[in-house]
Coordinates of C-alpha atoms in Angstrom, one line a residue:
Chain A
M1 CA 22.8 -0.7 -2.0
L2 CA 19.6 1.4 -1.1
K3 CA 20.2 4.6 0.5
K4 CA 18.7 5.6 3.8
R5 CA 16.2 8.0 3.1
I6 CA 15.6 11.6 4.6
I7 CA 12.0 12.8 4.7
P8 CA 10.7 16.1 5.5
C9 CA 6.9 16.0 6.5
L10 CA 4.8 19.0 5.6
D11 CA 1.7 19.1 7.9
I12 CA -0.9 21.0 5.8
K13 CA -3.9 23.0 6.9
D14 CA -5.9 24.9 4.8
G15 CA -3.2 24.7 2.2
R16 CA -0.6 25.9 4.2
V17 CA 2.5 24.3 6.0
V18 CA 2.3 24.0 9.8
K19 CA 3.8 21.8 12.2
G20 CA 2.0 20.6 15.4
V21 CA 4.5 20.7 18.3
N22 CA 3.2 17.6 20.5
F23 CA 0.3 17.5 18.0
V24 CA -1.0 20.6 19.7
E25 CA 0.6 23.7 19.4
L26 CA 0.6 25.0 15.6
R27 CA 3.0 27.4 13.6
D28 CA 2.8 28.5 10.0
A29 CA 5.9 27.6 8.2
G30 CA 5.3 28.4 4.7
D31 CA 3.9 27.6 1.3
P32 CA 3.7 24.1 0.4
V33 CA 4.9 24.0 -3.2
E34 CA 7.6 26.4 -2.7
S35 CA 8.6 24.2 0.4
A36 CA 8.4 21.2 -1.6
K37 CA 10.8 22.7 -4.3
E38 CA 13.3 23.9 -1.8
Y39 CA 13.3 20.4 -0.1
N40 CA 13.9 19.0 -3.5
D41 CA 17.0 21.4 -4.0
L42 CA 18.0 20.8 -0.4
G43 CA 18.5 16.8 -1.1
A44 CA 15.2 15.7 0.4
D45 CA 14.6 11.8 -0.8
E46 CA 11.0 11.8 -0.6
L47 CA 8.2 14.2 0.6
V48 CA 5.3 13.7 3.0
F49 CA 2.4 15.6 3.2
L50 CA -0.2 15.3 6.1
D51 CA -3.3 17.2 5.9
I52 CA -4.0 17.7 9.7
T53 CA -7.8 18.9 9.3
A54 CA -8.8 16.8 6.3
T55 CA -12.3 16.8 6.0
K56 CA -14.2 15.6 2.8
E57 CA -15.0 19.2 1.8
K58 CA -11.3 19.9 1.9
R59 CA -10.2 16.8 0.2
K60 CA -10.5 18.6 -3.1
T61 CA -8.3 21.4 -2.0
L62 CA -6.0 19.0 -1.0
A63 CA -5.9 17.4 -4.2
E64 CA -5.3 20.5 -6.2
L65 CA -2.3 21.1 -3.7
V66 CA -1.0 17.5 -4.7
E67 CA -1.4 18.4 -8.3
K68 CA 0.5 21.5 -8.2
V69 CA 3.4 20.2 -6.2
A70 CA 3.5 17.0 -8.6
A71 CA 3.6 19.1 -11.4
Q72 CA 7.1 20.5 -10.2
V73 CA 8.9 18.2 -7.9
F74 CA 9.8 15.0 -9.1
I75 CA 10.3 13.0 -6.2
P76 CA 8.0 10.3 -4.4
L77 CA 5.5 12.1 -2.6
T78 CA 3.1 10.6 0.1
V79 CA -0.2 12.0 1.2
G80 CA -2.0 11.4 4.2
G81 CA -4.6 12.9 6.6
G82 CA -8.5 11.9 6.5
I83 CA -8.4 9.0 3.8
R84 CA -11.1 6.9 5.0
T85 CA -12.1 5.0 1.5
V86 CA -10.5 3.5 -1.3
E87 CA -12.2 6.1 -3.5
D88 CA -10.3 8.7 -1.3
M89 CA -7.0 6.8 -2.2
Q90 CA -7.8 6.9 -5.5
F91 CA -8.6 10.5 -5.6
I92 CA -5.3 11.7 -4.0
L93 CA -3.0 9.0 -6.1
R94 CA -4.7 10.3 -9.2
A95 CA -3.8 13.9 -8.3
G96 CA 0.0 12.8 -8.4
A97 CA 0.7 11.4 -4.9
D98 CA 2.8 8.3 -5.1
K99 CA 1.9 6.8 -1.9
V100 CA -1.1 7.5 0.5
S101 CA -0.9 7.0 4.3
V102 CA -3.6 5.6 6.5
N103 CA -3.6 5.7 10.1
S104 CA -7.1 6.0 12.4
A105 CA -8.9 4.7 9.5
A106 CA -6.9 1.9 8.9
V107 CA -7.4 1.0 12.9
K108 CA -11.1 1.5 12.4
N109 CA -11.3 -0.6 9.1
P110 CA -8.4 -2.8 8.6
E111 CA -10.0 -3.9 5.3
L112 CA -9.1 -0.4 3.8
V113 CA -5.3 -1.5 3.9
R114 CA -6.2 -4.8 2.3
K115 CA -8.4 -3.2 -0.6
G116 CA -6.0 -0.3 -1.2
A117 CA -3.1 -2.7 -1.5
L118 CA -5.1 -5.0 -3.9
K119 CA -6.1 -2.0 -6.3
F120 CA -3.3 0.2 -6.1
G121 CA -0.1 -2.3 -5.2
S122 CA 1.5 -2.4 -1.5
Q123 CA 3.9 0.1 -2.7
C124 CA 1.1 2.7 -2.7
I125 CA 0.0 2.4 1.0
V126 CA 1.8 3.4 3.9
G127 CA 0.7 2.4 7.3
A128 CA 0.8 5.3 10.1
V129 CA 0.9 4.4 13.4
D130 CA 1.2 6.7 16.4
A131 CA 2.4 4.8 19.5
A132 CA 3.3 5.3 23.0
K133 CA 4.7 3.2 26.0
R134 CA 2.3 1.7 28.1
E135 CA 1.9 3.1 31.6
S136 CA 2.9 -0.3 33.0
G137 CA 5.9 0.0 31.1
A138 CA 5.4 -3.4 29.3
G139 CA 5.4 -2.7 25.5
W140 CA 3.6 0.0 23.3
E141 CA 0.1 0.8 22.5
I142 CA -1.2 2.8 19.4
F143 CA -3.0 5.9 19.3
I144 CA -5.4 7.6 17.0
H145 CA -7.1 10.7 16.2
G146 CA -3.7 12.5 15.8
G147 CA -2.5 10.7 18.9
S148 CA -5.3 11.8 21.2
K149 CA -7.2 8.6 21.6
E150 CA -6.0 5.7 23.3
T151 CA -6.9 2.3 21.6
G152 CA -5.5 -0.5 23.6
I153 CA -3.9 -2.3 20.7
D154 CA -0.4 -3.6 21.1
L155 CA 2.0 -1.7 18.7
I156 CA 3.9 -4.7 17.7
E157 CA 0.8 -6.8 16.9
W158 CA -0.7 -3.9 15.1
V159 CA 2.3 -3.6 12.6
K160 CA 2.4 -6.9 11.9
E161 CA -0.8 -7.0 10.9
L162 CA -0.6 -3.8 8.6
E163 CA 2.2 -5.8 6.8
E164 CA -0.1 -8.9 6.3
L165 CA -2.7 -6.7 4.9
G166 CA -0.6 -5.4 2.4
A167 CA 1.0 -2.1 3.6
G168 CA 4.4 -1.4 1.8
E169 CA 5.7 0.6 4.5
I170 CA 5.4 1.4 8.1
L171 CA 5.7 5.2 9.2
L172 CA 6.0 5.0 12.7
T173 CA 5.7 8.1 15.2
S174 CA 6.6 7.9 18.9
I175 CA 4.4 10.0 20.8
N176 CA 6.9 9.8 23.9
S177 CA 9.5 11.5 21.3
D178 CA 7.6 13.8 19.1
G179 CA 8.3 17.3 19.8
T180 CA 10.6 16.7 22.5
K181 CA 14.1 17.0 20.1
D182 CA 15.7 14.3 22.3
G183 CA 16.1 12.0 19.5
F184 CA 13.9 9.0 17.8
D185 CA 12.5 6.7 20.0
L186 CA 15.2 4.0 19.5
E187 CA 13.5 1.2 21.7
M188 CA 10.4 1.5 20.1
L189 CA 12.1 1.5 16.6
K190 CA 14.3 -1.5 17.3
A191 CA 11.1 -3.5 18.3
V192 CA 9.2 -2.7 15.2
T193 CA 11.9 -3.2 12.7
A194 CA 12.8 -6.5 14.1
A195 CA 8.9 -7.4 13.8
V196 CA 8.2 -6.5 10.1
N197 CA 9.8 -7.1 6.9
I198 CA 8.7 -3.9 5.3
P199 CA 10.7 -0.7 5.4
V200 CA 10.0 1.6 8.5
I201 CA 10.1 5.3 8.6
A202 CA 11.4 6.8 12.0
S203 CA 9.3 9.6 13.3
G204 CA 9.3 11.8 16.3
G205 CA 11.9 13.4 18.3
A206 CA 14.6 14.4 15.9
G207 CA 16.6 17.5 17.2
S208 CA 20.2 16.9 16.0
I209 CA 22.2 15.7 13.4
Q210 CA 23.3 12.9 15.9
H211 CA 19.8 11.8 16.1
F212 CA 20.0 10.6 12.5
V213 CA 23.2 8.9 12.8
D214 CA 21.9 7.1 16.1
V215 CA 18.7 6.0 14.7
F216 CA 20.3 4.5 11.4
K217 CA 23.3 2.9 13.3
E218 CA 21.2 1.5 16.2
T219 CA 17.8 0.4 14.7
G220 CA 16.7 -1.1 11.3
A221 CA 15.0 2.1 10.1
D222 CA 15.1 2.8 6.4
A223 CA 14.2 6.3 6.3
A224 CA 14.0 8.9 9.3
L225 CA 11.3 11.8 9.0
A226 CA 11.3 15.2 10.6
A227 CA 9.3 18.6 10.2
S228 CA 9.9 21.6 12.3
I229 CA 13.9 21.2 12.5
F230 CA 13.8 21.3 8.6
H231 CA 11.1 23.7 8.3
F232 CA 13.0 26.3 10.7
G233 CA 16.4 25.9 9.1
E234 CA 17.6 24.5 12.5
I235 CA 19.4 21.5 10.6
A236 CA 20.0 21.4 7.0
I237 CA 19.2 18.0 5.0
R238 CA 22.7 18.0 3.2
D239 CA 24.4 18.6 6.7
V240 CA 22.6 15.6 7.8
K241 CA 23.6 13.2 4.9
T242 CA 27.3 14.6 4.9
E243 CA 27.3 13.5 8.5
L244 CA 25.7 10.0 7.6
E245 CA 28.0 9.5 5.0
A246 CA 31.0 10.1 7.1
E247 CA 29.8 7.7 9.5
K248 CA 29.4 5.1 6.7
I249 CA 25.6 5.0 6.3
P250 CA 24.5 5.1 2.9
V251 CA 22.7 7.9 1.5
R252 CA 21.8 9.8 -1.8
I253 CA 24.4 12.5 -2.3
E254 CA 25.1 13.2 -6.0
E255 CA 28.8 13.4 -7.0
R256 CA 29.0 16.3 -9.6
K257 CA 31.2 15.8 -12.5
Chain B
M1 CA 4.7 15.0 -29.4
I2 CA 5.2 12.0 -27.0
A3 CA 2.2 9.4 -26.8
I4 CA 1.7 7.7 -23.2
I5 CA 0.2 4.3 -23.8
D6 CA -2.8 4.3 -21.2
Y7 CA -3.8 0.3 -20.7
G8 CA -5.1 1.0 -17.3
A9 CA -1.8 0.6 -15.7
G10 CA -2.6 3.6 -13.0
N11 CA -1.1 6.7 -12.5
L12 CA 0.0 8.3 -15.8
N13 CA 0.2 11.6 -14.3
S14 CA 3.7 11.7 -13.1
I15 CA 5.4 10.7 -16.3
Q16 CA 3.3 13.1 -18.2
K17 CA 3.8 15.9 -15.9
A18 CA 7.9 15.1 -16.0
L19 CA 7.6 15.0 -19.9
E20 CA 5.8 18.3 -20.0
F21 CA 8.3 19.7 -17.7
V22 CA 11.4 18.9 -19.9
G23 CA 9.3 20.8 -22.5
E24 CA 7.7 18.0 -24.5
E25 CA 4.3 17.7 -25.7
T26 CA 2.2 14.9 -24.8
V27 CA -0.8 13.0 -25.4
I28 CA -2.4 9.8 -23.4
L29 CA -3.3 7.3 -25.9
E30 CA -6.3 5.1 -25.0
E31 CA -8.0 1.9 -26.6
G32 CA -9.3 3.1 -30.2
E33 CA -7.4 6.2 -30.3
Q34 CA -4.4 4.8 -32.1
E35 CA -3.9 6.7 -35.1
D36 CA -1.5 7.3 -37.9
I37 CA 1.9 6.6 -36.1
D38 CA 3.3 9.6 -38.0
K39 CA 1.6 12.0 -35.4
Y40 CA 3.8 11.3 -32.7
S41 CA 7.7 11.3 -32.5
G42 CA 8.2 9.1 -29.3
L43 CA 6.2 6.5 -27.4
V44 CA 6.1 5.7 -23.9
L45 CA 4.8 2.7 -22.0
P46 CA 4.5 3.1 -18.4
G47 CA 3.5 0.3 -15.9
V48 CA 2.4 -0.3 -12.6
G49 CA 1.0 -3.7 -11.8
A50 CA 1.6 -7.2 -12.8
F51 CA 3.2 -8.7 -16.0
P52 CA 0.5 -10.9 -17.3
G53 CA -2.8 -8.4 -16.6
A54 CA -0.7 -5.9 -18.7
M55 CA 0.0 -7.8 -21.5
K56 CA -3.7 -8.9 -21.5
R57 CA -4.9 -5.4 -21.5
L58 CA -2.2 -4.2 -24.1
Q59 CA -3.8 -7.1 -26.6
E60 CA -7.3 -6.3 -25.7
D61 CA -6.9 -2.8 -26.6
N62 CA -5.0 -3.2 -29.7
F63 CA -1.7 -2.1 -28.6
I64 CA 0.6 -4.7 -29.8
E65 CA 0.5 -3.8 -33.5
F66 CA 0.4 -0.3 -32.8
I67 CA 3.8 -0.5 -30.9
E68 CA 5.4 -3.0 -33.2
K69 CA 4.7 -0.4 -36.2
F70 CA 5.9 2.2 -34.1
V71 CA 9.3 0.7 -33.5
A72 CA 9.5 -0.5 -37.1
A73 CA 9.4 3.0 -38.2
G74 CA 12.7 3.5 -35.9
K75 CA 11.1 5.8 -33.6
P76 CA 11.8 6.0 -29.7
F77 CA 9.9 3.7 -27.7
L78 CA 10.7 4.1 -23.7
G79 CA 9.5 1.3 -21.3
V80 CA 9.4 2.6 -17.7
C81 CA 9.3 0.3 -14.8
L82 CA 6.9 -2.9 -15.8
G83 CA 6.9 -1.3 -19.3
M84 CA 10.4 -1.8 -19.4
Q85 CA 9.8 -5.7 -18.5
L86 CA 7.2 -5.9 -21.1
L87 CA 9.8 -5.1 -23.9
F88 CA 11.5 -8.8 -23.1
E89 CA 10.3 -12.1 -24.4
W90 CA 9.0 -13.9 -21.3
G91 CA 7.6 -12.9 -17.9
F92 CA 7.5 -15.3 -15.0
E93 CA 5.4 -13.0 -12.7
D94 CA 2.5 -15.3 -11.5
Q95 CA 2.7 -17.4 -14.4
K96 CA 4.7 -17.8 -17.8
T97 CA 3.3 -14.8 -20.1
A98 CA 4.9 -13.9 -23.5
G99 CA 6.3 -10.2 -23.5
L100 CA 6.4 -8.0 -26.4
G101 CA 9.5 -9.8 -27.7
L102 CA 11.3 -6.8 -28.7
L103 CA 14.3 -7.7 -26.8
K104 CA 16.0 -10.9 -25.8
G105 CA 15.7 -12.1 -22.3
N106 CA 13.2 -12.8 -19.5
I107 CA 11.6 -11.2 -16.3
T108 CA 12.1 -13.2 -13.2
K109 CA 11.7 -12.5 -9.5
M110 CA 14.5 -10.7 -8.0
E111 CA 16.9 -12.9 -5.9
T112 CA 18.6 -11.0 -3.2
E113 CA 19.2 -11.3 0.7
Y114 CA 17.5 -7.8 0.9
K115 CA 13.7 -6.8 1.3
I116 CA 11.4 -7.1 -1.9
P117 CA 10.1 -4.9 -3.4
H118 CA 13.6 -3.1 -4.2
M119 CA 12.0 0.4 -3.1
G120 CA 14.0 3.5 -3.0
W121 CA 17.0 5.4 -4.2
N122 CA 20.1 3.3 -5.5
Q123 CA 22.9 4.2 -7.6
L124 CA 23.7 3.1 -11.4
Q125 CA 26.7 1.5 -12.6
I126 CA 27.2 2.7 -16.1
I127 CA 28.7 -0.1 -18.3
K128 CA 28.0 1.2 -21.7
N129 CA 28.2 4.7 -22.3
D130 CA 25.0 6.4 -24.2
P131 CA 23.9 9.6 -25.3
L132 CA 21.2 8.9 -22.6
F133 CA 23.3 9.5 -19.9
K134 CA 25.0 12.8 -20.9
G135 CA 25.2 15.3 -18.2
L136 CA 24.5 12.7 -15.5
P137 CA 26.8 12.6 -12.5
E138 CA 28.7 9.5 -12.2
N139 CA 26.9 6.7 -10.6
P140 CA 23.7 8.6 -10.5
H141 CA 20.8 7.8 -8.2
F142 CA 17.5 6.7 -9.5
Y143 CA 14.2 5.8 -7.7
F144 CA 13.5 2.4 -8.1
V145 CA 10.2 0.2 -7.1
H146 CA 10.2 -3.3 -8.4
S147 CA 10.0 -7.0 -7.4
Y148 CA 11.2 -8.5 -10.8
Q149 CA 13.8 -8.0 -12.9
L150 CA 15.6 -8.8 -16.4
T151 CA 17.3 -12.1 -15.3
E152 CA 20.8 -11.5 -17.1
V153 CA 22.8 -8.8 -17.9
T154 CA 22.4 -9.0 -21.6
D155 CA 24.0 -7.0 -24.3
Q156 CA 21.6 -4.6 -24.6
V157 CA 22.0 -3.6 -20.9
L158 CA 23.5 -0.1 -20.6
A159 CA 23.5 0.3 -16.7
T160 CA 22.9 -1.7 -13.8
V161 CA 22.3 -1.6 -10.1
G162 CA 23.4 -3.6 -6.9
Y163 CA 20.9 -5.0 -4.9
G164 CA 22.8 -8.2 -3.3
S165 CA 22.8 -9.1 -7.0
T166 CA 23.3 -7.4 -10.3
V167 CA 20.2 -5.9 -11.5
P168 CA 19.6 -4.5 -15.0
A169 CA 18.5 -0.6 -14.8
V170 CA 18.8 0.5 -18.3
V171 CA 18.6 -1.3 -21.7
R172 CA 18.6 -0.3 -25.3
Q173 CA 18.8 -1.6 -28.5
D174 CA 18.7 1.1 -31.4
N175 CA 15.2 2.6 -30.8
V176 CA 14.0 0.6 -27.9
I177 CA 14.8 1.8 -24.7
G178 CA 13.8 0.8 -21.0
F179 CA 14.4 2.1 -17.6
Q180 CA 13.7 -0.2 -14.6
F181 CA 13.5 2.7 -12.2
H182 CA 11.1 5.7 -12.5
P183 CA 12.9 8.7 -14.3
E184 CA 9.8 10.9 -13.3
K185 CA 10.2 10.4 -9.5
S186 CA 13.9 10.8 -9.7
G187 CA 14.5 14.6 -9.1
D188 CA 17.3 16.1 -11.2
N189 CA 18.8 12.9 -12.6
G190 CA 15.1 11.7 -13.8
I191 CA 14.5 15.1 -15.4
K192 CA 18.0 15.0 -17.2
L193 CA 17.6 11.7 -18.3
L194 CA 14.3 12.4 -19.7
E195 CA 15.7 15.5 -21.6
N196 CA 18.3 13.3 -23.2
F197 CA 15.7 10.8 -24.4
R198 CA 13.8 14.0 -25.8
E199 CA 16.9 14.6 -27.8
L200 CA 16.5 11.2 -29.5
L201 CA 13.2 12.2 -31.0

């Protein structure tokens, strides 16, 4: 049986790991290569690197960073932030990433997802989506530019379109939950996992071990992502997995001989 | 030194880095670079993409004869993911395509109630012990990404994985070895497995 994945997310700025709380306030939490090695040792199932200041000039810096990490850490690596073209995707994949995530660029140019999936395979393309509840209370809409710009586009319609375009996975961040540490947005996740047949990574709101139990018990999420609670040692990945296993949720824990 | 076959199957970086990490020298072999097989102690066929296109490229780039000679010389030949699938007789991805035919069996679409592709960490059931598994935990986890599989659990299957049905995950017949998962993405277990492969060289 496939295991539910626990994924630390490392926000990258100028080659360092930072985490935006509510997307605004930033704190420095270390060196990316060292962090990646540490997370591998602690039992992370996969890593996500998000370049939050990605510009064309800095793309090379990011690729160099990916290359360094990929030479030392042998678990799947997803890289996102500022990927706007198929050439950008190729550049990052060649550097050693296994998957690239696209967010704003996919909203502005959905063909990017289709072209990327055709060229590299769906398993390489992650559709990252930031969404928030509509003020009217009727469903959710997606936001771009790091959660700062409203689009009016319906979340459920958009994730279905991403699947149709060939995305292999959805990385769903709830803007309402992100940074609150009050738990994942279970309602939003239930709706999205019911709407698509591709894996969904839950993001935003993890604050306790119980939140991970809740997200896997109550929604169809395949993976759960968190950043600050792992970076600052508030919660250990091992403890999360031990508790999930006790709750009969399949996770990757190696039984030593 | 291990030669890694480059036939346009995408990212060879990860498998190369992982082999270097376990202390092996590597070289990427492209079309026209198939020199004397004596130069290499092992050969790796990676693979991302589809079965028909991969076989076509192997033919066009003159790798088939090279592989056959290498295998006939008794040297370890490892196929990873699609590279493992190509070891068999026939592939049924998109259209019926002849594979390398080094091992008996066919490659067909996975039949399962679960999501396809089978993507993520899953646990092996080792059915035949082998030096390749030395030092691994019981039921070790490996990272899979695939939609097709070896249809039957043949005599050459050393380990399987459960995904609604039983899926062959490790095959071996003498010096011909295949991993359906990605050892280069499977953390410490993947590194251990590659170390064990290196012991065979």
